[in-house]
Tab-separated table of C-alpha atoms and ligand atoms in Angstrom:
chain	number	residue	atom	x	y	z
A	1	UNK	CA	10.199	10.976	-12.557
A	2	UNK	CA	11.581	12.303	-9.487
A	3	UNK	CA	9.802	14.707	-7.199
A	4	UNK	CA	11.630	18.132	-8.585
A	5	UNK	CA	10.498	17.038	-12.039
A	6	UNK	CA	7.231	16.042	-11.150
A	7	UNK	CA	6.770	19.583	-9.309
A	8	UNK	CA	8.033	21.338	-12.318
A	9	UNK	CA	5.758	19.812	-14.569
A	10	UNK	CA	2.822	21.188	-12.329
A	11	UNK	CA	3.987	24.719	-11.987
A	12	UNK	CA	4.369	24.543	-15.654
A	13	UNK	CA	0.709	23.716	-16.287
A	14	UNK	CA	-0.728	26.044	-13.968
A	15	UNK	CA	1.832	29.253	-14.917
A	16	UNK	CA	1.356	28.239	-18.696
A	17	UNK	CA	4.999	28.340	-18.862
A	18	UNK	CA	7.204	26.761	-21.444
A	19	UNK	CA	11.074	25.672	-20.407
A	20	UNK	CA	13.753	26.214	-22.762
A	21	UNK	CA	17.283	24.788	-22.052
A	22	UNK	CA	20.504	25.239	-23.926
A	23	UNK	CA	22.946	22.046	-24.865
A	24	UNK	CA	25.374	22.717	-22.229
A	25	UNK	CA	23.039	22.535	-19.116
A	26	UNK	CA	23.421	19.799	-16.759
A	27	UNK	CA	21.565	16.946	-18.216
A	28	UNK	CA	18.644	16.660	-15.594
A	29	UNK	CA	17.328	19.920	-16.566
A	30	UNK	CA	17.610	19.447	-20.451
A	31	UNK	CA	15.390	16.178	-19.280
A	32	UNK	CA	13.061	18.653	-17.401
A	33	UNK	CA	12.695	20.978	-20.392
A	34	UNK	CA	10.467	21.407	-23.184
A	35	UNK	CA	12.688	22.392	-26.087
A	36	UNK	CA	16.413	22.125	-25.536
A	37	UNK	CA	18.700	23.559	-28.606
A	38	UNK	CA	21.504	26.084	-29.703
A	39	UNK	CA	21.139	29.646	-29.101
A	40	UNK	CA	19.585	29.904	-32.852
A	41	UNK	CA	16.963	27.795	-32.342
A	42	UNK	CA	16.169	28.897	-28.796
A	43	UNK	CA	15.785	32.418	-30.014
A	44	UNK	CA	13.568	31.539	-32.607
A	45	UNK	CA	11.302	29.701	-29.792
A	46	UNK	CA	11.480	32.619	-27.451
A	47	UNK	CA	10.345	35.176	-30.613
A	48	UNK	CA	7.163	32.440	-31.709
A	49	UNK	CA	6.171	30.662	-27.969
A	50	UNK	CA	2.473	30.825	-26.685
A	51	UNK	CA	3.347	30.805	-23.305
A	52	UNK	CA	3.110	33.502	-21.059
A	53	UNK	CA	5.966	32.479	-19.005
A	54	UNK	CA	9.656	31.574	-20.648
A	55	UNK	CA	11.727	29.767	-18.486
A	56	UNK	CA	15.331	30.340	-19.692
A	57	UNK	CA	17.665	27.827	-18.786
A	58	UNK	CA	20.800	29.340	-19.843
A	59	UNK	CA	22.951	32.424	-19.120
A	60	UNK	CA	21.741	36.092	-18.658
A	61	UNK	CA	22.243	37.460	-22.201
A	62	UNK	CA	19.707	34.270	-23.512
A	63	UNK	CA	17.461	35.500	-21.166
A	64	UNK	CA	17.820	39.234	-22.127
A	65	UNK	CA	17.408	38.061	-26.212
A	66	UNK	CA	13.978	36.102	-25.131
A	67	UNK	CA	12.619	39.240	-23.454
A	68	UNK	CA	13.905	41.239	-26.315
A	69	UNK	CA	11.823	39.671	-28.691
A	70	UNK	CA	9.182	38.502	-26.551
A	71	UNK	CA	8.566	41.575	-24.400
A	72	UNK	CA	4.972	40.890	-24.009
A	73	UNK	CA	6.125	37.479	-22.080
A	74	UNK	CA	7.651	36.904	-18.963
A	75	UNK	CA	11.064	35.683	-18.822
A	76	UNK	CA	12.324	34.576	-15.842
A	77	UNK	CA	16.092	33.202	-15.324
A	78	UNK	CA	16.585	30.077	-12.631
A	79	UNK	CA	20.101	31.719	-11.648
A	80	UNK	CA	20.423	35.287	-11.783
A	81	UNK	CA	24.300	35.274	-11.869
A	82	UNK	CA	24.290	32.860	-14.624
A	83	UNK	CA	26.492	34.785	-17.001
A	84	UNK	CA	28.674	34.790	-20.121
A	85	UNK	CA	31.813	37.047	-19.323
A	86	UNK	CA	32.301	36.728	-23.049
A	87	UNK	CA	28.926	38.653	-23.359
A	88	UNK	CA	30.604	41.495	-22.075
A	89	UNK	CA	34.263	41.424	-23.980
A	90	UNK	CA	33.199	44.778	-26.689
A	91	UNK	CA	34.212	48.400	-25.907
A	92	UNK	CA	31.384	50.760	-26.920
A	93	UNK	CA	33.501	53.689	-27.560
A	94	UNK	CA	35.489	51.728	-30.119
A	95	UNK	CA	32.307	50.741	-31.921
A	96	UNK	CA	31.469	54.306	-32.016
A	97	UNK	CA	35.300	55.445	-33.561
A	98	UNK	CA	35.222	52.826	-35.927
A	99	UNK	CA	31.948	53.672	-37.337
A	100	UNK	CA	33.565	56.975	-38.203
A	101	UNK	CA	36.464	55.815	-39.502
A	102	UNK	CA	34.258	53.554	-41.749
A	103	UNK	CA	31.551	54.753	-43.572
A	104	UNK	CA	29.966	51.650	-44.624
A	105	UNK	CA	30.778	49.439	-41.408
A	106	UNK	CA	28.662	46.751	-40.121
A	107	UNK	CA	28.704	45.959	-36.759
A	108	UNK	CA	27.866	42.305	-36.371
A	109	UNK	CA	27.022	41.185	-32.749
A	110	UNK	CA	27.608	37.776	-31.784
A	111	UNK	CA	24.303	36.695	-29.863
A	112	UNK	CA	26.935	35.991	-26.807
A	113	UNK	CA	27.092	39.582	-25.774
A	114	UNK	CA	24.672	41.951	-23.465
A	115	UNK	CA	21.149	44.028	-24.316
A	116	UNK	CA	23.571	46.965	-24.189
A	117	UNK	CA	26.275	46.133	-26.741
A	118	UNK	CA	23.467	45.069	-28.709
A	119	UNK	CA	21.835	48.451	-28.894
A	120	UNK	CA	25.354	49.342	-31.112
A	121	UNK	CA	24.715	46.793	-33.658
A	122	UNK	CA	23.643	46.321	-37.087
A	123	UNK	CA	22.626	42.966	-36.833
A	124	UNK	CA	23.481	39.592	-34.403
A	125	UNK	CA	24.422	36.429	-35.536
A	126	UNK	CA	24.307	32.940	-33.472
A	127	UNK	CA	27.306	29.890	-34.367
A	128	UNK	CA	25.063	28.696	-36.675
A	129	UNK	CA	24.380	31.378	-38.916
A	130	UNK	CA	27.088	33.984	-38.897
A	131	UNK	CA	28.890	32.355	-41.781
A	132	UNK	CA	25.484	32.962	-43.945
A	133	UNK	CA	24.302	36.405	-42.629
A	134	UNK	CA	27.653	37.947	-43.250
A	135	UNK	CA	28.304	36.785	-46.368
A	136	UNK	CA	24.946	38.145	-47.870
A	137	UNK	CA	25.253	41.907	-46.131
A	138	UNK	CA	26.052	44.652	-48.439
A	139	UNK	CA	28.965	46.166	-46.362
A	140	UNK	CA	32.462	45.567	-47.087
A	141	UNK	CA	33.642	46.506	-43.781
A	142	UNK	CA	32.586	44.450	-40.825
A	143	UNK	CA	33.488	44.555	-37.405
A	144	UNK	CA	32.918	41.169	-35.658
A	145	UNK	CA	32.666	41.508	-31.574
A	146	UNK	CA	32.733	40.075	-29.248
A	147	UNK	CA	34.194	36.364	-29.992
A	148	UNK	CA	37.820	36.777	-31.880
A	149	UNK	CA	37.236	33.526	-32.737
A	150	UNK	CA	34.701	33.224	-34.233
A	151	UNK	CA	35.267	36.020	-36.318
A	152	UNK	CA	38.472	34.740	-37.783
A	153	UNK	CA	36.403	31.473	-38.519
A	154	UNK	CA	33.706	33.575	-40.726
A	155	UNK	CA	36.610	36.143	-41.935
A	156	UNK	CA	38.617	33.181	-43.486
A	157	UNK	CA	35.399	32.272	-45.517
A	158	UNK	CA	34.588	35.684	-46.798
A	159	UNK	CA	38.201	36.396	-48.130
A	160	UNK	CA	36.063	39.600	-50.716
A	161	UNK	CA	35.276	41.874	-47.286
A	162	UNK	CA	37.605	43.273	-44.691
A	163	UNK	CA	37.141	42.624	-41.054
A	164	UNK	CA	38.249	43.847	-37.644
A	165	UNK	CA	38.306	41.940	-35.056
A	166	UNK	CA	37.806	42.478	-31.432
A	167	UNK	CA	39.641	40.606	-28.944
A	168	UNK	CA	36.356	38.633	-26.925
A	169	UNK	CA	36.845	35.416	-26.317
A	170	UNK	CA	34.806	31.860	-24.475
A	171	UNK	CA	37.205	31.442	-21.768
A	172	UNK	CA	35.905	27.592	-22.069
A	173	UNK	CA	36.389	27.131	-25.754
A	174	UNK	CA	39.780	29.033	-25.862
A	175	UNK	CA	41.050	27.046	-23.279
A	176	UNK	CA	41.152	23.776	-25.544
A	177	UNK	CA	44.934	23.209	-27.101
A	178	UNK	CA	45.888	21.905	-30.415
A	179	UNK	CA	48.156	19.500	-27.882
A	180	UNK	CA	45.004	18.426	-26.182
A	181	UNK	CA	43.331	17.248	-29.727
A	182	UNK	CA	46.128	16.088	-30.700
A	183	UNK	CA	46.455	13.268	-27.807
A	184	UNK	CA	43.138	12.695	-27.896
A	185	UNK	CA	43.661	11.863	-31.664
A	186	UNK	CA	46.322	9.452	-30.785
A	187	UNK	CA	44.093	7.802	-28.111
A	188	UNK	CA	41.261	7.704	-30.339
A	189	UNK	CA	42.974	7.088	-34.362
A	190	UNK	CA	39.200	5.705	-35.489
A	191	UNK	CA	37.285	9.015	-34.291
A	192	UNK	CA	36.335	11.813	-36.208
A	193	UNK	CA	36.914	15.661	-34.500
A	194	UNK	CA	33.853	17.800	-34.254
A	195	UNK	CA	34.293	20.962	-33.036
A	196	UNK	CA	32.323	24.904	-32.221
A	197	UNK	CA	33.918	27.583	-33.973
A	198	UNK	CA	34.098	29.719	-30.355
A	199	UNK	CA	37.962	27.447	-30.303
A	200	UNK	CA	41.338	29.006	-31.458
A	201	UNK	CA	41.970	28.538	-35.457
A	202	UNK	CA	45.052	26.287	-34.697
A	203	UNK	CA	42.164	23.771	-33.084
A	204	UNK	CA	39.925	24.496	-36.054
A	205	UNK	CA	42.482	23.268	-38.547
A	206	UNK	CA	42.448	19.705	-36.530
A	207	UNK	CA	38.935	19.355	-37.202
A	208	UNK	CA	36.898	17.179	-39.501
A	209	UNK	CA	33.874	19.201	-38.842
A	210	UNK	CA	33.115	22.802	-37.690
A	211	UNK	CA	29.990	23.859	-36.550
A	212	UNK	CA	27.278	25.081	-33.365
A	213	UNK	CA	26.080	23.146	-30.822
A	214	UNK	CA	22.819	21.368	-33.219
A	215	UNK	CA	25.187	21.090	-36.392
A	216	UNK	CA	27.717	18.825	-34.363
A	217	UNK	CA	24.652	16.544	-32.841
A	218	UNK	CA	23.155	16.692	-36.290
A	219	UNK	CA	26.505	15.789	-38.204
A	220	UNK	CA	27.514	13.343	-35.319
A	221	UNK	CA	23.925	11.469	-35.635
A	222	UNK	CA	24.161	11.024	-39.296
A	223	UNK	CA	27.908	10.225	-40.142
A	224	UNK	CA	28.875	6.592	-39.983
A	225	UNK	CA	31.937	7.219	-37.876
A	226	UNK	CA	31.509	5.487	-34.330
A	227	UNK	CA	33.784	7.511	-32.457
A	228	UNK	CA	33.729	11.272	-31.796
A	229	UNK	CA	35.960	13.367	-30.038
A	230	UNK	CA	33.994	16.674	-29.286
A	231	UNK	CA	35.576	20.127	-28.882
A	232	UNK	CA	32.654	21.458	-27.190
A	233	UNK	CA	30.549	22.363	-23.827
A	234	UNK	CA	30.383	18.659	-22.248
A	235	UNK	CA	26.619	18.923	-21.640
A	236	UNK	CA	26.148	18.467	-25.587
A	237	UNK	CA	26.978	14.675	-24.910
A	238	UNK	CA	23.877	14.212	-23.194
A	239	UNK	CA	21.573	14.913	-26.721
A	240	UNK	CA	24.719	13.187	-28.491
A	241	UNK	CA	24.787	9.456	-26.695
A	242	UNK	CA	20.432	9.893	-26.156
A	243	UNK	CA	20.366	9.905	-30.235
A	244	UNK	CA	23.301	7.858	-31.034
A	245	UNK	CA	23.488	4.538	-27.796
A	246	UNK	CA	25.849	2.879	-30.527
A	247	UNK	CA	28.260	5.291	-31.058
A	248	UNK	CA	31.056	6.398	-28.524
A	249	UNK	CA	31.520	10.166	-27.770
A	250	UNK	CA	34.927	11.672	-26.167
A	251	UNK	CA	35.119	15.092	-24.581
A	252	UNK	CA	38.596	16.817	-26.273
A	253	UNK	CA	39.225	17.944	-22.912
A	254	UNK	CA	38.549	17.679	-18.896
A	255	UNK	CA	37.729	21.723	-18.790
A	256	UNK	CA	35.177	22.024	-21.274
A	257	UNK	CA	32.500	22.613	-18.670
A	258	UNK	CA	31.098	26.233	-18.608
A	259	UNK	CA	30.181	26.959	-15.395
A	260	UNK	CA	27.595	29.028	-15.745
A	261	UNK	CA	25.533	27.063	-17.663
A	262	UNK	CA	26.111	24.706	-14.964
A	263	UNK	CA	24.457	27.052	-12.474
A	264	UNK	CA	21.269	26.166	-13.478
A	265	UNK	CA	19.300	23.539	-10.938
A	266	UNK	CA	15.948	21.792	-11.232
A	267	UNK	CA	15.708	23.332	-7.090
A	268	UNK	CA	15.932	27.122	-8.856
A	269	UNK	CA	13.457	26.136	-11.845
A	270	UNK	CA	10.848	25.202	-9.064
A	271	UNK	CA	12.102	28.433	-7.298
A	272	UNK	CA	11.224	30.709	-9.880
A	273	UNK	CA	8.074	29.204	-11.311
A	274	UNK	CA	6.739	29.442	-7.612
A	275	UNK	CA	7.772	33.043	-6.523
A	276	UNK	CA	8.182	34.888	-10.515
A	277	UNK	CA	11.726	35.900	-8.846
A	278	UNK	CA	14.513	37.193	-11.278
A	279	UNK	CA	12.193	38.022	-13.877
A	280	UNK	CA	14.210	39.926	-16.985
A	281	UNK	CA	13.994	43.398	-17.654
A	282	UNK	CA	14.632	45.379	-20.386
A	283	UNK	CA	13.899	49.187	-20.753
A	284	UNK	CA	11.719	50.325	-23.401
A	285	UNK	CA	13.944	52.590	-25.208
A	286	UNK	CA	17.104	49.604	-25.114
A	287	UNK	CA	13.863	47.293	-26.018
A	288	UNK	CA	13.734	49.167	-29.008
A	289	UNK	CA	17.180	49.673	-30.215
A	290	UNK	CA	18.885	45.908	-29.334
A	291	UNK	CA	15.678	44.310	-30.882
A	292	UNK	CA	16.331	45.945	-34.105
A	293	UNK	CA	19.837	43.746	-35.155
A	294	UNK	CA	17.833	40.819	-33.569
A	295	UNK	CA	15.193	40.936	-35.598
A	296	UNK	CA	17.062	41.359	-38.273
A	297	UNK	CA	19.108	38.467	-37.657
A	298	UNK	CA	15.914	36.331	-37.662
A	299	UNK	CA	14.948	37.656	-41.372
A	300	UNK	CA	18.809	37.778	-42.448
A	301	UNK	CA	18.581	33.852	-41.625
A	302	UNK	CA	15.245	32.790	-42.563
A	303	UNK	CA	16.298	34.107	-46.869
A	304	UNK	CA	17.549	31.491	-49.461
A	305	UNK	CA	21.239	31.668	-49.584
B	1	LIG	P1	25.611	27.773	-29.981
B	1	LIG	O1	24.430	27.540	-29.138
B	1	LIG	O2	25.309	28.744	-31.082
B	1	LIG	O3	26.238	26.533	-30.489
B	1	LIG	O4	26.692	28.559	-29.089
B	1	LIG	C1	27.380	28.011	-28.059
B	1	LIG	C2	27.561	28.876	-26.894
B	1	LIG	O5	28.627	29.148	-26.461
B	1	LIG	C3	26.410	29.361	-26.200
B	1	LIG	O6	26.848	29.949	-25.062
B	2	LIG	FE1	29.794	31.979	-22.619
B	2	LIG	FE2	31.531	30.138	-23.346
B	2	LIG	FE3	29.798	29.573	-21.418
B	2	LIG	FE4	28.982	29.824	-23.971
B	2	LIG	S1	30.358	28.277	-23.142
B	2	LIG	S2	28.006	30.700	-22.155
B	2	LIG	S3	30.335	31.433	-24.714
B	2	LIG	S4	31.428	31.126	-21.347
């Protein structure tokens, strides 16, 4: 273990903190951390943890969701600037006309978005269970922000409701070409195409699986295949070739690397655990209102189908 880690593992003890680390960090500090998962799963952590501290090795609005349902805890972010521009890709005022244009509209709030567009939801979803959760709400009228993407991906599964969609978008996921998968394909005839619903529907249709960050390492560690070609964040290949040394992983592209996520340094872990620096904070009254579609996302998830 190298120094960094050792000194991490120290702080941890005497802070009683608990490090949490999303698939597409760099793979040192998914080493370094205690749970490592999808947003889902994270956010479950964050609501349940013991610790006092929650180290949150991801971008700002993970942080922001931990402290949101963990207010009692401190949450404290390795790289302050660590943000997901898609996080911020919804207009509030249009929320607000829509709602009156629509009586029975539901706003449904990818986790990907800020504290503040949060506070104009009815409930969040995560990659993993926005398919699910819509399906089983009572409105007919939904409006998906802020990922386009991956609101065309539930829409097309819910043909009964109607949905507007808001034009948000994963500047990393976007940016991967049905030309791209398509050589890859050719390079690669034997390997199967698993890929996160944040990419364009003319990517989608290549695919021969669709699903979040877990659900492509889970479906990747029990399918036969021994090639992959993976249309996600790069730093999921880390968990992928640690659970599967036989099998052969490809990235579907050179710029699948979200640099913000990459922002995130076993140096600033240590940073934070020793000083308590860029510790989250949410106000009382947005506490109150962004926890409410959270929260609801949690119990929306946990029901039978
Ligand atoms: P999941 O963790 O839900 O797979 O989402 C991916 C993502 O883009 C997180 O920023
Ligand atoms: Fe945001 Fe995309 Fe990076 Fe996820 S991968 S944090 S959605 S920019």
């Amino acid at each position: 273990m190298s120094d960094l880690q050792n000194r991490i593992q120290q702080l941890k003890k005497e802070k009683n903190a608990v490090i949490l680390a999303h698939y597409y960090v760099h793979d040192e500090v998914q080493e370094a951390a205690d749970y490592v998962g999808d947003s889902f799963y994270l956010s479950r952590l964050a609501a349940t943890t013991d610790a006092d501290t929650i180290v949150f090795c991801g971008v700002s609005f993970m942080g922001e969701s931990a402290k949101l349902l963990s207010p009692g805890k401190t949450v404290l972010m390795p790289d302050e600037t660590a943000d997901c521009p898609m996080a911020h890709m919804a207009d509030i005022d249009r929320i607000e006309r829509l709602r009156e244009e629509y009586e029975d509209l539901a706003v449904v709030c990818y986790i990907n978005s800020t504290a503040e567009l949060k506070c104009h939801a009815d409930v969040c979803v995560t990659s993993s269970n926005a398919l699910k959760i819509v399906k089983n709400l009572p409105n007919h009228n939904i409006f998906f922000i802020p990922d386009e993407h991956l609101g065309r991906y539930v829409a097309a599964q819910v043909p009964e409701k109607n949905f507007i969609f808001n034009d948000g978008f994963c500047h990393v996921h976007a940016a991967v070409s049905p030309e791209q998968v398509r050589a890859a394909k050719r390079s690669h005839p034997e390997a199967k195409f698993l890929v996160h619903p944040e990419c364009k529907a003319d990517v989608l249709e290549l695919a021969d699986f669709i699903g979040s960050t877990s659900e492509i390492i889970d479906y990747a560690s029990s399918c036969e295949a021994e090639e992959y070609i993976i249309g996600t964040e790069l730093g999921v290949l880390y968990e992928l070739k640690e659970r599967n040394p036989d099998k052969t992983f490809y990235s579907a592209g050179a710029a699948l690397c979200c640099p913000n996520m990459k922002k995130i340094t076993l140096e600033k872990i240590v940073h934070v655990l020793e000083t308590g620096e860029n510790a989250v904070q949410v106000t009382e009254e947005m506490r109150t209102r962004a926890n409410a579609p959270l929260n609801r996302m949690l119990e929306l998830a946990a029901k039978e189908s």
